[in-house]
Short mmCIF file of C-alpha atoms in Angstrom, two decimals:
data_model
loop_
_atom_site.label_atom_id
_atom_site.label_comp_id
_atom_site.label_asym_id
_atom_site.label_seq_id
_atom_site.Cartn_x
_atom_site.Cartn_y
_atom_site.Cartn_z
CA UNK A 129 -83.85 -3.17 52.67
CA UNK A 130 -83.51 -6.12 55.53
CA UNK A 131 -86.66 -4.70 57.08
CA UNK A 132 -88.44 -4.56 53.58
CA UNK A 133 -88.33 -8.10 53.12
CA UNK A 134 -91.19 -8.34 55.59
CA UNK A 135 -92.82 -4.78 54.97
CA UNK A 136 -92.76 -4.40 51.41
CA UNK A 137 -96.42 -6.00 50.92
CA UNK A 138 -97.65 -3.32 53.05
CA UNK A 139 -99.41 -0.78 51.77
CA UNK A 140 -97.68 2.23 53.96
CA UNK A 141 -94.46 0.64 53.24
CA UNK A 142 -94.81 -0.34 49.43
CA UNK A 143 -93.66 3.09 48.10
CA UNK A 144 -90.56 3.56 50.30
CA UNK A 145 -89.36 0.20 50.05
CA UNK A 146 -89.60 0.43 46.40
CA UNK A 147 -87.68 3.53 46.22
CA UNK A 148 -84.98 2.24 48.84
CA UNK A 149 -84.42 -0.72 46.38
CA UNK A 150 -83.75 1.88 43.73
CA UNK A 151 -81.05 3.55 45.42
CA UNK A 152 -77.58 2.40 43.92
CA UNK A 153 -74.83 4.74 46.08
CA UNK A 154 -75.72 4.66 49.66
CA UNK A 155 -73.38 7.81 50.58
CA UNK A 156 -74.55 9.44 53.81
CA UNK A 157 -75.91 12.14 51.62
CA UNK A 158 -78.17 9.81 49.45
CA UNK A 159 -79.53 8.06 52.64
CA UNK A 160 -80.18 11.53 54.26
CA UNK A 161 -81.87 12.96 51.17
CA UNK A 162 -84.19 9.51 51.15
CA UNK A 163 -85.15 9.51 54.66
CA UNK A 164 -86.24 13.51 54.42
CA UNK A 165 -88.00 12.97 51.14
CA UNK A 166 -90.10 9.75 52.43
CA UNK A 167 -90.42 9.93 56.00
CA UNK A 168 -91.88 12.11 58.77
CA UNK A 169 -90.32 12.22 62.32
CA UNK A 170 -92.55 11.82 65.60
CA UNK A 171 -90.99 12.20 68.94
CA UNK A 172 -91.76 8.95 71.11
CA UNK A 173 -93.73 9.90 74.40
CA UNK A 174 -94.82 7.90 77.36
CA UNK A 175 -98.47 7.47 78.56
CA UNK A 176 -98.00 10.65 80.90
CA UNK A 177 -96.47 12.54 78.16
CA UNK A 178 -92.87 12.59 79.34
CA UNK A 179 -90.16 12.22 76.60
CA UNK A 180 -87.47 10.52 78.35
CA UNK A 181 -86.85 6.69 78.92
CA UNK A 182 -84.82 3.78 79.30
CA UNK A 183 -82.25 2.13 76.77
CA UNK A 184 -80.80 -1.07 77.91
CA UNK A 185 -78.69 -3.62 75.53
CA UNK A 186 -78.51 -7.03 74.44
CA UNK A 187 -76.00 -9.33 72.50
CA UNK A 188 -75.62 -12.82 70.91
CA UNK A 189 -73.73 -14.90 73.50
CA UNK A 190 -71.47 -17.90 72.96
CA UNK A 191 -71.96 -21.05 75.09
CA UNK A 192 -70.08 -24.39 75.00
CA UNK A 193 -72.22 -27.21 74.44
CA UNK A 194 -72.73 -30.59 72.97
CA UNK A 195 -75.56 -32.65 71.17
CA UNK A 196 -75.42 -35.16 73.82
CA UNK A 197 -75.87 -35.11 77.83
CA UNK A 198 -72.77 -35.67 79.77
CA UNK A 199 -71.51 -34.73 83.32
CA UNK A 200 -69.91 -31.76 81.87
CA UNK A 201 -72.79 -30.70 79.48
CA UNK A 202 -75.89 -31.30 81.62
CA UNK A 203 -78.37 -27.87 81.27
CA UNK A 204 -80.91 -28.42 78.54
CA UNK A 205 -81.49 -25.89 75.67
CA UNK A 206 -85.25 -27.13 74.73
CA UNK A 207 -87.22 -26.82 71.41
CA UNK A 208 -90.60 -25.58 71.92
CA UNK A 209 -92.86 -28.39 73.52
CA UNK A 210 -95.71 -29.94 71.74
CA UNK A 211 -98.14 -29.31 74.30
CA UNK A 212 -97.73 -25.35 74.45
CA UNK A 213 -100.66 -23.85 73.31
CA UNK A 214 -100.73 -20.17 72.25
CA UNK A 215 -104.21 -18.80 72.87
CA UNK A 216 -104.69 -15.68 71.03
CA UNK A 217 -107.45 -13.76 72.40
CA UNK A 218 -108.12 -11.17 69.87
CA UNK A 219 -109.72 -14.16 68.02
CA UNK A 220 -111.84 -15.08 70.74
CA UNK A 221 -112.84 -11.87 72.27
CA UNK A 222 -113.70 -8.80 70.59
CA UNK A 223 -111.77 -5.74 71.78
CA UNK A 224 -109.02 -8.12 73.62
CA UNK A 225 -106.36 -6.29 71.16
CA UNK A 226 -103.10 -8.48 70.56
CA UNK A 227 -102.98 -10.37 73.83
CA UNK A 228 -101.54 -13.70 73.21
CA UNK A 229 -101.33 -16.32 76.38
CA UNK A 230 -99.59 -19.32 76.72
CA UNK A 231 -100.85 -22.61 78.58
CA UNK A 232 -101.35 -26.27 78.19
CA UNK A 233 -104.50 -28.61 78.42
CA UNK A 234 -105.15 -30.38 81.77
CA UNK A 235 -107.95 -32.50 80.95
CA UNK A 236 -110.53 -30.31 79.45
CA UNK A 237 -109.01 -27.13 81.07
CA UNK A 238 -106.38 -25.06 79.63
CA UNK A 239 -104.03 -23.96 82.67
CA UNK A 240 -100.88 -22.08 82.91
CA UNK A 241 -97.70 -23.61 81.08
CA UNK A 242 -95.15 -24.88 83.59
CA UNK A 243 -92.95 -22.02 85.51
CA UNK A 244 -89.09 -22.26 85.11
CA UNK A 245 -89.08 -23.68 88.50
CA UNK A 246 -91.15 -26.72 87.42
CA UNK A 247 -89.07 -27.12 84.30
CA UNK A 248 -85.88 -27.29 85.73
CA UNK A 249 -86.93 -29.26 88.95
CA UNK A 250 -88.62 -31.86 86.63
CA UNK A 251 -86.77 -32.79 83.53
CA UNK A 252 -89.35 -35.54 82.54
CA UNK A 253 -91.83 -32.60 81.72
CA UNK A 254 -89.78 -31.84 78.61
CA UNK A 255 -88.16 -35.22 78.05
CA UNK A 256 -87.16 -35.61 74.08
CA UNK A 257 -87.38 -31.96 73.37
CA UNK A 258 -83.43 -31.21 74.27
CA UNK A 259 -82.09 -29.18 71.14
CA UNK A 260 -78.58 -28.95 72.76
CA UNK A 261 -76.92 -29.37 76.13
CA UNK A 262 -74.87 -26.71 77.78
CA UNK A 263 -72.25 -26.75 80.58
CA UNK A 264 -73.29 -23.31 82.42
CA UNK A 265 -76.73 -22.68 83.97
CA UNK A 266 -76.06 -18.94 84.32
CA UNK A 267 -74.85 -18.69 80.65
CA UNK A 268 -78.21 -20.77 79.53
CA UNK A 269 -80.24 -18.04 81.84
CA UNK A 270 -78.62 -15.08 79.92
CA UNK A 271 -79.22 -17.13 76.52
CA UNK A 272 -82.64 -16.91 77.29
CA UNK A 273 -82.60 -13.32 78.16
CA UNK A 274 -80.93 -12.37 74.95
CA UNK A 275 -83.31 -14.54 73.04
CA UNK A 276 -80.61 -15.99 70.54
CA UNK A 277 -76.88 -17.47 70.57
CA UNK A 278 -74.10 -19.57 69.14
CA UNK A 279 -73.46 -22.90 70.77
CA UNK A 280 -69.92 -24.04 70.11
CA UNK A 281 -69.60 -27.85 70.02
CA UNK A 282 -66.65 -30.14 71.07
CA UNK A 283 -65.70 -31.11 67.55
CA UNK A 284 -65.55 -27.03 66.89
CA UNK A 285 -69.05 -26.86 65.01
CA UNK A 286 -71.13 -23.79 65.91
CA UNK A 287 -74.75 -24.06 66.08
CA UNK A 288 -76.65 -20.97 65.79
CA UNK A 289 -80.22 -20.96 67.66
CA UNK A 290 -82.80 -18.51 68.03
CA UNK A 291 -86.16 -17.75 70.12
CA UNK A 292 -88.98 -20.14 69.16
CA UNK A 293 -91.89 -19.51 71.71
CA UNK A 294 -92.06 -18.61 75.76
CA UNK A 295 -94.08 -20.42 78.42
CA UNK A 296 -96.14 -17.35 78.97
CA UNK A 297 -95.23 -16.20 82.32
CA UNK A 298 -93.96 -12.60 82.98
CA UNK A 299 -90.62 -12.01 83.08
CA UNK A 300 -88.87 -10.86 86.43
CA UNK A 301 -85.68 -9.08 86.62
CA UNK A 302 -83.13 -11.08 88.95
CA UNK A 303 -81.12 -7.92 89.30
CA UNK A 304 -83.91 -6.16 91.00
CA UNK A 305 -84.41 -9.32 93.09
CA UNK A 306 -80.83 -8.83 94.22
CA UNK A 307 -81.14 -5.02 95.02
CA UNK A 308 -84.49 -5.58 96.53
CA UNK A 309 -82.75 -8.16 99.13
CA UNK A 310 -79.74 -6.05 99.67
CA UNK A 311 -77.68 -8.49 98.19
CA UNK A 312 -76.25 -6.22 95.34
CA UNK A 313 -76.12 -2.42 95.43
CA UNK A 314 -78.00 -1.00 92.34
CA UNK A 315 -74.77 0.11 90.54
CA UNK A 316 -73.49 -3.74 90.60
CA UNK A 317 -76.48 -5.26 89.38
CA UNK A 318 -75.59 -5.58 85.70
CA UNK A 319 -75.02 -8.68 84.13
CA UNK A 320 -71.56 -9.25 85.25
CA UNK A 321 -72.28 -8.32 88.52
CA UNK A 322 -74.93 -11.01 88.66
CA UNK A 323 -72.52 -13.56 87.33
CA UNK A 324 -70.00 -12.70 89.88
CA UNK A 325 -72.66 -12.85 92.70
CA UNK A 326 -73.45 -16.58 91.49
CA UNK A 327 -69.90 -17.67 91.75
CA UNK A 328 -69.72 -16.46 95.11
CA UNK A 329 -73.07 -17.75 96.15
CA UNK A 330 -73.42 -21.27 94.41
CA UNK A 331 -75.81 -22.75 96.77
CA UNK A 332 -78.15 -19.60 96.40
CA UNK A 333 -77.97 -19.54 92.61
CA UNK A 334 -80.66 -21.90 91.44
CA UNK A 335 -83.23 -20.28 93.75
CA UNK A 336 -82.40 -16.87 92.34
CA UNK A 337 -82.66 -17.88 88.88
CA UNK A 338 -85.78 -19.49 89.43
CA UNK A 339 -87.19 -16.18 90.56
CA UNK A 340 -88.00 -15.57 87.00
CA UNK A 341 -90.63 -17.60 86.18
CA UNK A 342 -90.37 -17.11 82.32
CA UNK A 343 -89.00 -19.71 80.49
CA UNK A 344 -87.50 -19.44 76.67
CA UNK A 345 -87.65 -22.34 73.96
CA UNK A 346 -85.11 -22.33 71.07
CA UNK A 347 -84.83 -23.50 67.45
CA UNK A 348 -81.92 -24.40 65.41
CA UNK A 349 -80.98 -21.33 62.92
CA UNK A 350 -79.21 -21.88 59.37
CA UNK A 351 -75.65 -21.29 59.89
CA UNK A 352 -75.40 -18.98 56.88
CA UNK A 353 -77.51 -16.28 58.75
CA UNK A 354 -75.68 -13.03 59.14
CA UNK A 355 -77.43 -12.32 62.56
CA UNK A 356 -80.05 -13.80 64.71
CA UNK A 357 -83.44 -13.50 63.74
CA UNK A 358 -85.72 -10.59 65.37
CA UNK A 359 -89.41 -10.20 65.68
CA UNK A 360 -89.64 -8.79 62.53
CA UNK A 361 -88.49 -12.13 60.92
CA UNK A 362 -85.32 -10.79 59.37
CA UNK A 363 -81.69 -10.91 60.86
CA UNK A 364 -80.41 -8.25 63.13
CA UNK A 365 -77.37 -6.00 62.47
CA UNK A 366 -75.20 -5.04 65.25
CA UNK A 367 -75.33 -1.56 66.47
CA UNK A 368 -78.35 -0.92 64.17
CA UNK A 369 -81.18 -3.08 65.28
CA UNK A 370 -83.48 -2.16 68.09
CA UNK A 371 -85.80 -4.03 70.26
CA UNK A 372 -89.14 -1.77 70.99
CA UNK A 373 -92.48 -2.16 72.18
CA UNK A 374 -94.59 -2.84 69.04
CA UNK A 375 -97.80 -1.37 70.63
CA UNK A 376 -95.75 1.95 70.71
CA UNK A 377 -93.69 1.89 67.53
CA UNK A 378 -94.32 -0.39 64.43
CA UNK A 379 -91.82 -2.98 63.77
CA UNK A 380 -89.67 -1.98 60.86
CA UNK A 381 -89.76 1.71 61.20
CA UNK A 382 -86.44 3.67 61.26
CA UNK A 383 -86.14 5.17 65.25
CA UNK A 384 -83.71 7.99 65.96
CA UNK A 385 -82.28 7.12 69.26
CA UNK A 386 -80.49 9.67 71.54
CA UNK A 387 -78.68 8.48 74.50
CA UNK A 388 -75.23 8.02 76.08
CA UNK A 389 -72.86 5.17 75.61
CA UNK A 390 -72.96 2.72 78.48
CA UNK A 391 -71.89 4.12 82.00
CA UNK A 392 -70.96 7.32 80.40
CA UNK A 393 -72.23 10.75 79.53
CA UNK A 394 -70.42 10.25 76.10
CA UNK A 395 -73.50 10.94 73.47
CA UNK A 396 -74.61 8.06 71.68
CA UNK A 397 -77.14 9.29 68.68
CA UNK A 398 -77.90 6.97 66.40
CA UNK A 399 -80.54 6.20 63.59
CA UNK A 400 -81.79 2.49 64.32
CA UNK A 401 -84.22 0.07 63.00
CA UNK A 402 -86.90 -1.19 65.12
CA UNK A 403 -86.67 -4.94 64.34
CA UNK A 404 -87.12 -6.85 67.46
CA UNK A 405 -89.25 -7.02 70.60
CA UNK A 406 -88.50 -8.44 74.03
CA UNK A 407 -90.55 -9.33 77.10
CA UNK A 408 -88.87 -6.58 79.28
CA UNK A 409 -89.30 -3.96 76.63
CA UNK A 410 -92.54 -2.35 77.34
CA UNK A 411 -93.62 1.13 77.38
CA UNK A 412 -93.23 4.36 74.65
CA UNK A 413 -89.61 5.63 75.20
CA UNK A 414 -88.25 1.97 75.99
CA UNK A 415 -85.48 0.54 73.76
CA UNK A 416 -82.87 -2.57 73.84
CA UNK A 417 -79.65 -1.67 71.62
CA UNK A 418 -78.44 -4.94 69.81
CA UNK A 419 -74.98 -4.90 70.27
CA UNK A 420 -74.07 -7.85 68.07
CA UNK A 421 -71.53 -10.94 68.66
CA UNK A 422 -68.25 -10.36 70.23
CA UNK A 423 -66.67 -10.08 73.72
CA UNK A 424 -67.03 -6.32 73.73
CA UNK A 425 -70.80 -6.66 72.71
CA UNK A 426 -71.32 -8.72 75.76
CA UNK A 427 -69.65 -6.03 78.02
CA UNK A 428 -71.44 -3.11 76.40
CA UNK A 429 -74.98 -4.92 76.53
CA UNK A 430 -74.29 -5.94 80.15
CA UNK A 431 -73.64 -2.49 81.69
CA UNK A 432 -76.24 -0.43 79.51
CA UNK A 433 -78.84 1.26 81.29
CA UNK A 434 -79.12 4.83 80.00
CA UNK A 435 -81.85 7.47 79.85
CA UNK A 436 -82.90 8.03 76.37
CA UNK A 437 -85.30 9.88 74.11
CA UNK A 438 -86.67 8.49 70.79
CA UNK A 439 -88.20 9.76 67.51
CA UNK A 440 -90.07 7.09 65.27
CA UNK A 441 -89.71 7.92 61.38
CA UNK A 442 -93.01 7.05 59.52
CA UNK A 443 -93.24 6.87 56.06
CA UNK A 444 -95.54 9.89 54.81
CA UNK A 445 -98.21 7.76 53.39
CA UNK A 446 -98.54 5.99 56.90
CA UNK A 447 -101.87 6.06 58.81
CA UNK A 448 -103.06 4.44 61.84
#
């Protein structure tokens, strides 16, 4: 029903959304019957025809912050800058597909937008666009990776922030950087392992973080939202929302995920809903599992890197 808020006007989804709204008792049997009557399952494959891929996890982090700069709160969360241009190639070049670039004007030329290093090394570039200030640069980095979060202020107020835009540069995994350099073994290159490495190597931390040139801008969200807003435009649900590659799976579709609990062989087989995307979520059998907001969600998301198979459920009226 959350997805239908965005899908109900699209022809392939009108009937299933209307039928879903008429269901009054959402027992397991009723939901199963609804899905079997109105959807067809299709196994998701990779470009090479294989059916196994990767499932990772993400969560909604909590940071300590302030609305004012201080010696304690000195790392800014930026709103989308006014000079950030979104270039939709589908509108200018026939056959370009859904490609969307980011840039800025330099004279009469459009050039790449500033990298993470340029933004962090020159605070004047985005002066005046600070939404909030936080106390930990590593937590801020992972807030950008997650795409949404909560900031608890000194007076106890909690501010919810969500994705607003990005600088257009490709995402680069700093965990892979550490592995390639021999600084961490692969089994330790989780979010928790990276944070520990940062605490042990404070003089090398900034340089490491700037290996990922991608930078995320945020917006303040209404406090009454039940969860962060995903790419579909509706609040995410812990344990049920999935980030996918929309070129392989349509946003809003139910997806049956067959994987295992983080760092175990215990099956995790669950019907999810494709309600989000991510810069690192590319390919057919590729998913990011939203764990929600809690200390346990952070732990589970940080260590999840499991093999997975996926089936997308499409309305019987659905046509490419």
